[in-house]
Amino acid sequence: MLSDEMVKDALQVTKLERSRKRDEEVNKNLDYYSSNTKQYTMKYFDGATENEAPYSNYNFTTRFIDKMSRIYQAGVIRDGGVKYKDMIKNKEVAMKHQEKMSNLNGSMALLPTLGKDLIFKYQQIYKFVPFFDKDPLNPVALAYPIMLPVSDPSNTDELGWGYYDSTHYKRFDEDGTRVHSQAHKLGVLPVIFTHKDHQLDEFFVEGATDIITANEQVNVTMTELAVGSRYQLWGQPWMSGVDADKTYSRMGINNIVALDDPDSKFGIESPGGDLETSVNLVKFMVELVAQNNHLWITWAEQGGEVPSGISLMIRDLERHEDYVDGIELWRLYEDKIYEVEKALAKARGVELNETLGLDFIPPEYPLSTNDQILWDDHRLKLNIITEAELTLENNEDLGTIAKAKKVWEKRKKINDKNRNELQLPKASEPAPKVDNRINE
C-alpha cells in the first residue's frame, strides 16, 4: 500500500507536468499568432531541406482568431459614474486583446491596476498557476512569472514570480524565496479570469488547438510542395554507364554534356506527385477548420458578386448565435472586472456607481445607400435616435454628443439659409404637392 506521502508526491509531479505542458502550449499559440512558426515546421524535415526551399510560414491563425473575436468589435458603452469614463481610456483596447487571447489560449488572467493619474491599466497574464480552495473552477489566488525586458541586452535580472490573493501581493525569486510582501487591502482577489467558453470539469478551457494544428499541417504540406515543385518542374538529371570520378559541366541551354561511352545514358526524372491534389488538400483543411469555428472563407478564384448586407446576415447566422452566447459570458467578466475597479478606486478615495451599466454594440452589416436612408429616417421618426446622435454615428471623431450637436446645428443653419436663397422647402417641411392633372 502506498503511503500518503508517496501519493502526494506522485500527484505533485503530475500537476507540475500538466502545468509545464500548458506553458508550452501557450508559447506555441503565441508564436503562431505572431507568425513565428519556423521552429515548428522544421522539426518535420532534415537540415538539408532549407537548402532546397525556404520553410513555409503561412499564418491564418491570426486572421481566424481576430474574426472569431466579435464581442468588442463594435465597442461597448459603459456607465460607472461621472469620473469612470475618464478612468477607462485604456479599457476598450485591453478588452479587445483579452478576448482575442482568450479565444487563442482558452483561459487568460487580467490584472487591473490604478495609476497615479487615476487611469486604469490592464495587464494580460498568459501563463499562471491558479490555487483553489473548495471550488475547483474559481481560484482564490494565483502565481505568475514576472515579465522581463528580454529585448534589453543590459538586463540581467533573474526570473521572478508574482503572487496575489484577496489580502496580499508577494514576490518570489526563481528559487521560491519570498523577496517582497505587501497587503493590498482591497478585500478581493484583484485578478479576473476569462475563458473562451464555459468551463466544464476543470478550470482551464481548451484554446484554438484545432486552428494551430491545421496551420502547422498547412505549413508542412506547403514546404513539401515547395521542395517537390523544384523536381516536379525541372526534374532530377541522371547518368548511367559513365565514369563516376569524371567531372561534368553543369547543365544549361548553352552547355552540352558529352558522353564518351556509346552505352552511356542521360535522362531527367520527375516525381509522380500531383501538385494540384496537394493544393486542394490544403484548401480542404483550411475550410474544415473554418467551418468548425463558425467561419467561412472565399478563395480568390471563386469571384462572384459582392454580397449584400442581408445575404451576409443569413450566411453569418451560426456565427451570430455564437456571438449572442458570448455576450452573456463576457457580461459576467465585465461585472467581475468592475468589482476590482471599484475596490481600487475606493482605495484612492474615488466612489464609482454600485453597478456597471453595459451596452454591447452589435456588429453592423453593410447597407446600400437607399437602405441606409430608410433606416436613418425610421429611427428619427420613432425618436430612437436624435440628429446629434446620428451626426456622431457618422463621424465618431467628434467624440461627444455636445460637439456633434453644435456641428449639426451649424450645418442646419447653413443649409436652411441656402434653401431660403434658392426658395427651396426646409428639410423639416414637406415638399409642395404638384398637380399633374391635365386641364380639361
Coordinates of C-alpha atoms in Angstrom, one line a residue:
M1 CA 0.0 0.0 0.0
L2 CA 1.4 3.4 -1.0
S3 CA 1.9 5.9 1.8
D4 CA 0.2 9.3 1.8
E5 CA 3.5 11.0 1.1
M6 CA 4.1 8.9 -2.0
V7 CA 0.7 9.6 -3.3
K8 CA 1.1 13.3 -2.6
D9 CA 4.5 13.4 -4.4
A10 CA 3.1 11.5 -7.4
L11 CA 0.2 13.9 -7.7
Q12 CA 2.5 16.9 -7.4
V13 CA 4.7 15.6 -10.2
T14 CA 1.6 15.1 -12.4
K15 CA 0.3 18.6 -11.7
L16 CA 3.7 20.1 -12.4
E17 CA 3.9 18.2 -15.7
R18 CA 0.4 19.4 -16.7
S19 CA 1.4 23.0 -15.9
R20 CA 4.6 22.6 -18.0
K21 CA 2.7 21.3 -20.9
R22 CA 0.2 24.1 -20.7
D23 CA 3.0 26.7 -20.7
E24 CA 4.5 25.1 -23.8
E25 CA 1.0 25.1 -25.5
V26 CA 0.6 28.8 -24.7
N27 CA 4.1 29.6 -26.1
K28 CA 3.2 27.8 -29.3
N29 CA -0.2 29.6 -29.6
L30 CA 1.5 33.0 -29.2
D31 CA 4.2 32.0 -31.7
Y32 CA 1.6 31.1 -34.3
Y33 CA -0.4 34.3 -33.6
S34 CA 2.7 36.3 -34.2
S35 CA 3.9 34.3 -37.3
N36 CA 6.9 32.9 -35.6
T37 CA 6.3 29.3 -36.9
K38 CA 9.6 28.2 -38.5
Q39 CA 10.7 26.2 -35.4
Y40 CA 7.6 24.1 -35.5
T41 CA 7.8 23.3 -39.3
M42 CA 11.5 22.5 -39.5
K43 CA 11.2 19.6 -37.0
Y44 CA 9.4 17.6 -39.6
F45 CA 12.4 17.9 -42.1
D46 CA 16.1 17.3 -42.0
G47 CA 18.6 20.1 -42.2
A48 CA 19.1 19.8 -45.9
T49 CA 15.6 20.9 -46.7
E50 CA 16.4 24.6 -46.1
N51 CA 18.9 24.4 -48.9
E52 CA 16.2 23.3 -51.3
A53 CA 13.4 25.7 -50.4
P54 CA 12.5 28.1 -47.5
Y55 CA 10.2 26.8 -44.8
S56 CA 6.6 27.9 -45.4
N57 CA 5.2 30.4 -42.9
Y58 CA 1.5 30.9 -43.9
N59 CA -0.4 32.3 -41.0
F60 CA -4.2 32.1 -40.9
T61 CA -4.3 31.7 -37.2
T62 CA -4.2 35.5 -36.5
R63 CA -6.9 36.1 -39.1
F64 CA -9.2 33.3 -37.7
I65 CA -8.8 34.4 -34.1
D66 CA -9.4 38.1 -34.9
K67 CA -12.6 37.1 -36.9
M68 CA -13.8 34.9 -34.1
S69 CA -13.5 37.8 -31.6
R70 CA -16.6 39.9 -32.2
I71 CA -17.8 40.8 -28.7
Y72 CA -15.8 44.0 -28.6
Q73 CA -15.6 44.6 -32.4
A74 CA -18.0 47.5 -32.4
G75 CA -17.3 48.6 -28.9
V76 CA -19.1 48.7 -25.5
I77 CA -20.9 51.6 -23.8
R78 CA -20.1 51.6 -20.1
D79 CA -21.7 53.7 -17.3
G80 CA -20.0 53.6 -14.0
G81 CA -20.4 57.2 -12.8
V82 CA -19.2 60.7 -13.8
K83 CA -15.5 60.0 -13.3
Y84 CA -15.5 56.5 -14.6
K85 CA -15.3 57.3 -18.3
D86 CA -12.1 59.2 -17.9
M87 CA -10.6 56.4 -15.9
I88 CA -11.1 53.7 -18.5
K89 CA -9.4 55.2 -21.5
N90 CA -7.3 52.0 -21.9
K91 CA -10.1 49.5 -21.3
E92 CA -11.5 49.2 -24.8
V93 CA -8.2 48.2 -26.3
A94 CA -7.3 46.0 -23.4
M95 CA -10.6 44.1 -23.6
K96 CA -10.4 43.6 -27.3
H97 CA -7.0 42.0 -26.8
Q98 CA -8.2 40.0 -23.8
E99 CA -11.0 38.5 -25.9
K100 CA -8.6 37.5 -28.7
M101 CA -6.1 36.0 -26.3
S102 CA -8.9 34.0 -24.5
N103 CA -10.0 32.6 -27.9
L104 CA -6.4 31.7 -28.7
N105 CA -5.3 30.2 -25.3
G106 CA -8.6 29.1 -23.9
S107 CA -8.0 30.7 -20.5
M108 CA -6.4 34.1 -19.5
A109 CA -5.9 36.2 -16.5
L110 CA -6.3 40.0 -16.3
L111 CA -4.7 42.3 -13.7
P112 CA -6.3 45.8 -13.4
T113 CA -4.2 48.5 -11.6
L114 CA -4.9 52.2 -11.0
G115 CA -2.1 54.6 -11.7
K116 CA -1.3 57.9 -10.0
D117 CA -3.1 59.7 -12.8
L118 CA -6.3 57.8 -11.8
I119 CA -6.4 55.9 -15.1
F120 CA -6.8 52.1 -15.0
K121 CA -4.3 49.9 -16.7
Y122 CA -4.9 46.3 -17.6
Q123 CA -2.1 43.7 -17.7
Q124 CA -2.7 40.4 -19.6
I125 CA -1.3 37.3 -17.9
Y126 CA -0.8 34.5 -20.3
K127 CA 0.9 31.9 -18.1
F128 CA -0.1 31.4 -14.5
V129 CA -0.6 28.8 -11.7
P130 CA -4.0 29.0 -10.0
F131 CA -4.6 28.0 -6.4
F132 CA -8.0 26.7 -5.2
D133 CA -9.9 26.3 -2.0
K134 CA -13.1 24.2 -2.2
D135 CA -14.4 25.5 -5.6
P136 CA -12.3 23.8 -8.4
L137 CA -13.4 26.4 -11.0
N138 CA -12.8 29.6 -9.1
P139 CA -9.2 30.2 -7.8
V140 CA -8.6 32.1 -4.6
A141 CA -5.0 33.0 -5.6
L142 CA -2.6 32.8 -8.4
A143 CA 1.2 32.9 -9.1
Y144 CA 2.6 34.1 -12.4
P145 CA 6.1 34.7 -13.9
I146 CA 7.0 38.3 -13.9
M147 CA 7.8 39.6 -17.4
L148 CA 11.4 40.6 -18.0
P149 CA 12.6 43.1 -20.6
V150 CA 14.2 40.4 -22.8
S151 CA 14.9 42.9 -25.6
D152 CA 17.3 44.8 -23.3
P153 CA 20.7 43.2 -23.5
S154 CA 21.9 45.0 -20.4
N155 CA 19.2 43.5 -18.2
T156 CA 20.5 40.7 -16.0
D157 CA 17.5 40.2 -13.7
E158 CA 16.6 36.6 -12.9
L159 CA 13.1 35.2 -13.4
G160 CA 10.7 36.0 -10.5
W161 CA 7.2 35.2 -9.6
G162 CA 4.3 37.4 -8.6
Y163 CA 1.6 36.2 -6.2
Y164 CA -1.9 37.6 -5.5
D165 CA -4.6 36.6 -3.1
S166 CA -7.5 38.5 -1.6
T167 CA -5.3 40.2 1.0
H168 CA -1.6 40.3 -0.1
Y169 CA 0.7 40.7 -3.0
K170 CA 4.0 38.8 -2.8
R171 CA 7.1 38.4 -5.0
F172 CA 9.4 35.4 -5.1
D173 CA 12.7 34.8 -6.8
E174 CA 13.3 31.9 -9.1
D175 CA 14.3 29.7 -6.1
G176 CA 10.9 30.3 -4.4
T177 CA 12.3 32.6 -1.7
R178 CA 10.0 35.5 -0.8
V179 CA 11.6 38.8 -1.5
H180 CA 8.6 41.1 -1.0
S181 CA 5.2 41.1 0.7
Q182 CA 2.6 43.8 0.9
A183 CA -1.0 43.9 2.0
H184 CA -3.2 45.5 -0.8
K185 CA -6.3 46.0 1.4
L186 CA -8.7 45.5 -1.5
G187 CA -10.7 42.7 0.1
V188 CA -10.9 40.8 -3.2
L189 CA -8.6 38.9 -5.5
P190 CA -7.6 41.7 -7.9
V191 CA -7.3 39.3 -10.8
I192 CA -10.0 38.2 -13.2
F193 CA -10.1 35.0 -15.3
T194 CA -11.6 34.9 -18.7
H195 CA -12.3 31.8 -20.8
K196 CA -13.1 31.1 -24.5
D197 CA -16.1 29.0 -23.5
H198 CA -17.9 27.9 -20.3
Q199 CA -15.8 25.7 -18.1
L200 CA -16.6 22.0 -18.0
D201 CA -14.9 19.7 -15.4
E202 CA -11.7 21.7 -14.9
F203 CA -10.6 25.3 -14.6
F204 CA -8.7 25.6 -17.9
V205 CA -10.5 25.7 -21.2
E206 CA -9.1 24.4 -24.4
G207 CA -7.8 27.1 -26.8
A208 CA -7.6 27.2 -30.5
T209 CA -5.8 23.8 -30.8
D210 CA -7.6 22.9 -34.0
I211 CA -6.6 26.1 -35.7
I212 CA -3.0 25.8 -34.6
T213 CA -2.8 22.1 -35.7
A214 CA -4.3 22.9 -39.1
N215 CA -1.9 25.8 -39.6
E216 CA 1.0 23.6 -38.7
Q217 CA -0.2 20.9 -41.2
V218 CA -0.6 23.5 -43.9
N219 CA 2.9 24.8 -43.4
V220 CA 4.4 21.3 -43.5
T221 CA 2.4 20.5 -46.7
M222 CA 3.3 23.8 -48.4
T223 CA 7.0 23.2 -47.5
E224 CA 6.8 19.8 -49.1
L225 CA 5.1 21.3 -52.1
A226 CA 7.8 23.9 -52.4
V227 CA 10.6 21.3 -52.3
G228 CA 8.7 18.9 -54.6
S229 CA 7.9 21.6 -57.1
R230 CA 11.7 22.0 -57.9
Y231 CA 11.9 18.5 -59.1
Q232 CA 8.3 18.4 -60.5
L233 CA 9.1 21.4 -62.7
W234 CA 12.7 20.7 -63.8
G235 CA 13.2 17.1 -62.8
Q236 CA 16.3 15.3 -61.5
P237 CA 19.2 14.8 -64.0
W238 CA 20.8 11.3 -64.0
M239 CA 23.5 9.4 -65.9
S240 CA 24.5 5.8 -66.3
G241 CA 27.4 4.0 -67.8
V242 CA 29.8 6.9 -67.2
D243 CA 33.0 7.3 -65.1
A244 CA 31.9 8.3 -61.6
D245 CA 35.1 10.1 -60.9
K246 CA 34.8 12.3 -64.0
T247 CA 33.5 15.9 -63.6
Y248 CA 30.8 17.0 -65.9
S249 CA 29.9 20.6 -66.6
R250 CA 26.6 21.9 -65.1
M251 CA 23.7 21.6 -67.4
G252 CA 22.2 24.7 -69.2
I253 CA 20.8 25.8 -72.5
N254 CA 24.2 26.9 -73.5
N255 CA 26.1 23.8 -72.3
I256 CA 26.5 20.4 -74.0
V257 CA 27.1 17.2 -72.0
A258 CA 29.4 14.9 -73.9
L259 CA 29.1 11.2 -73.1
D260 CA 32.2 9.3 -74.1
D261 CA 30.9 5.7 -73.9
P262 CA 28.3 4.7 -76.6
D263 CA 26.4 2.7 -73.9
S264 CA 26.1 5.8 -71.6
K265 CA 22.7 7.2 -71.0
F266 CA 21.4 10.5 -69.8
G267 CA 17.9 11.5 -68.6
I268 CA 15.8 13.7 -66.4
E269 CA 13.3 12.1 -64.0
S270 CA 10.3 13.9 -62.4
P271 CA 8.4 12.8 -59.3
G272 CA 5.0 11.3 -59.8
G273 CA 3.2 13.5 -57.2
D274 CA 0.2 15.6 -58.1
L275 CA 0.8 19.2 -57.1
E276 CA -2.9 20.2 -57.7
T277 CA -4.0 17.4 -55.3
S278 CA -1.8 18.8 -52.6
V279 CA -3.2 22.3 -53.1
N280 CA -6.8 21.0 -52.9
L281 CA -5.9 19.2 -49.7
V282 CA -4.6 22.4 -48.1
K283 CA -7.9 24.2 -49.1
F284 CA -9.9 21.4 -47.6
M285 CA -8.0 21.6 -44.3
V286 CA -8.5 25.4 -44.1
E287 CA -12.2 25.2 -45.0
L288 CA -12.9 22.5 -42.5
V289 CA -11.3 24.2 -39.5
A290 CA -13.0 27.5 -40.6
Q291 CA -16.5 25.8 -40.6
N292 CA -15.8 24.2 -37.2
N293 CA -15.3 27.8 -35.8
H294 CA -18.4 29.3 -37.5
L295 CA -16.3 31.0 -40.1
W296 CA -16.5 30.9 -43.9
I297 CA -13.8 31.7 -46.5
T298 CA -13.8 32.6 -50.1
W299 CA -10.9 31.7 -52.4
A300 CA -9.7 34.4 -54.9
E301 CA -10.5 32.3 -58.0
Q302 CA -14.2 31.9 -56.9
G303 CA -15.0 35.5 -57.7
G304 CA -18.7 36.3 -57.8
E305 CA -20.8 39.4 -56.9
V306 CA -20.2 41.4 -53.8
P307 CA -22.7 40.0 -51.2
S308 CA -25.4 42.3 -49.7
G309 CA -25.8 43.0 -46.0
I310 CA -28.9 40.7 -45.8
S311 CA -27.1 37.8 -47.5
L312 CA -24.1 38.3 -45.1
M313 CA -26.5 38.2 -42.1
I314 CA -28.1 34.9 -43.4
R315 CA -24.7 33.4 -44.1
D316 CA -23.5 34.5 -40.7
L317 CA -26.4 33.1 -38.7
E318 CA -24.4 30.4 -36.8
R319 CA -21.7 32.9 -36.0
H320 CA -24.3 35.4 -34.8
E321 CA -25.8 32.8 -32.4
D322 CA -22.3 32.1 -31.1
Y323 CA -21.9 35.9 -30.6
V324 CA -25.1 36.2 -28.6
D325 CA -24.0 33.4 -26.3
G326 CA -20.6 35.0 -25.9
I327 CA -22.1 38.4 -24.8
E328 CA -23.6 36.8 -21.7
L329 CA -20.3 35.2 -20.8
W330 CA -18.4 38.5 -21.2
R331 CA -21.0 40.4 -19.3
L332 CA -20.1 38.3 -16.3
Y333 CA -16.4 39.0 -16.8
E334 CA -17.1 42.8 -17.1
D335 CA -19.0 42.7 -13.8
K336 CA -16.1 40.9 -12.1
I337 CA -13.6 43.4 -13.5
Y338 CA -15.8 46.3 -12.3
E339 CA -15.8 44.9 -8.7
V340 CA -12.0 45.1 -8.8
E341 CA -12.1 48.6 -10.3
K342 CA -14.5 49.7 -7.6
A343 CA -12.1 48.4 -4.9
L344 CA -9.1 50.1 -6.5
A345 CA -10.9 53.4 -6.9
K346 CA -12.3 53.3 -3.3
A347 CA -8.7 52.8 -2.0
R348 CA -7.8 56.1 -3.8
G349 CA -10.9 58.0 -2.5
V350 CA -13.0 57.7 -5.7
E351 CA -16.6 56.4 -5.5
L352 CA -18.0 54.6 -8.5
N353 CA -21.6 53.5 -9.1
E354 CA -22.7 50.4 -7.3
T355 CA -23.4 48.5 -10.6
L356 CA -22.0 48.9 -14.1
G357 CA -24.2 49.9 -16.9
L358 CA -23.3 47.8 -20.0
D359 CA -24.4 48.0 -23.6
F360 CA -22.6 45.8 -26.1
I361 CA -22.8 47.4 -29.6
P362 CA -23.6 44.7 -32.1
P363 CA -21.5 44.4 -35.3
E364 CA -23.1 46.1 -38.3
Y365 CA -23.6 44.7 -41.7
P366 CA -23.2 47.0 -44.8
L367 CA -26.3 48.6 -46.1
S368 CA -27.0 50.0 -49.5
T369 CA -27.4 53.8 -49.7
N370 CA -31.2 53.6 -50.1
D371 CA -31.5 51.1 -47.2
Q372 CA -29.3 53.4 -45.0
I373 CA -31.5 56.4 -45.8
L374 CA -34.7 54.5 -44.9
W375 CA -33.2 53.1 -41.7
D376 CA -32.0 56.6 -40.6
D377 CA -35.4 58.2 -41.4
H378 CA -37.1 55.3 -39.5
R379 CA -35.1 55.9 -36.4
L380 CA -35.5 59.6 -36.5
K381 CA -39.3 59.4 -36.9
L382 CA -39.6 57.0 -33.9
N383 CA -37.3 59.1 -31.8
I384 CA -34.9 56.1 -31.5
I385 CA -32.0 58.5 -32.3
T386 CA -31.5 62.3 -32.4
E387 CA -30.0 64.3 -35.2
A388 CA -26.9 64.9 -33.0
E389 CA -26.5 61.2 -32.3
L390 CA -26.8 60.4 -36.0
T391 CA -24.2 63.0 -36.7
L392 CA -21.9 61.4 -34.1
E393 CA -22.6 58.0 -35.5
N394 CA -21.4 59.1 -39.0
N395 CA -18.4 61.0 -37.5
E396 CA -17.1 59.3 -34.4
D397 CA -14.1 61.7 -34.3
L398 CA -16.4 64.4 -32.9
G399 CA -16.1 62.5 -29.6
T400 CA -19.2 63.8 -27.7
I401 CA -22.9 64.4 -28.3
A402 CA -22.3 68.1 -27.3
K403 CA -19.8 68.6 -30.2
A404 CA -22.0 66.6 -32.6
K405 CA -25.0 68.8 -31.7
K406 CA -23.0 72.0 -32.4
V407 CA -21.9 70.7 -35.7
W408 CA -25.4 69.6 -36.7
E409 CA -26.9 73.0 -35.7
K410 CA -24.2 74.8 -37.7
R411 CA -24.9 72.7 -40.8
K412 CA -28.6 73.1 -40.4
K413 CA -28.3 76.9 -40.2
I414 CA -26.2 77.0 -43.4
N415 CA -28.5 74.6 -45.3
D416 CA -31.6 76.5 -44.2
K417 CA -30.1 79.7 -45.4
N418 CA -29.2 78.2 -48.8
R419 CA -32.7 76.8 -49.1
N420 CA -34.2 80.2 -48.4
E421 CA -32.0 81.8 -51.0
L422 CA -32.9 79.2 -53.6
Q423 CA -36.6 79.2 -52.4
L424 CA -36.5 75.5 -51.6
P425 CA -38.5 73.9 -48.8
K426 CA -36.7 73.4 -45.5
A427 CA -35.7 69.8 -44.6
S428 CA -38.4 69.8 -41.9
E429 CA -41.1 70.9 -44.2
P430 CA -42.9 68.6 -46.7
A431 CA -42.3 69.2 -50.4
P432 CA -45.1 71.1 -52.1
K433 CA -47.6 68.9 -53.9
V434 CA -47.7 69.1 -57.7
D435 CA -51.0 68.8 -59.5
N436 CA -50.2 66.8 -62.6
R437 CA -53.8 66.5 -63.8
I438 CA -54.4 67.7 -67.4
N439 CA -56.6 70.7 -67.6
E440 CA -59.8 69.9 -69.4

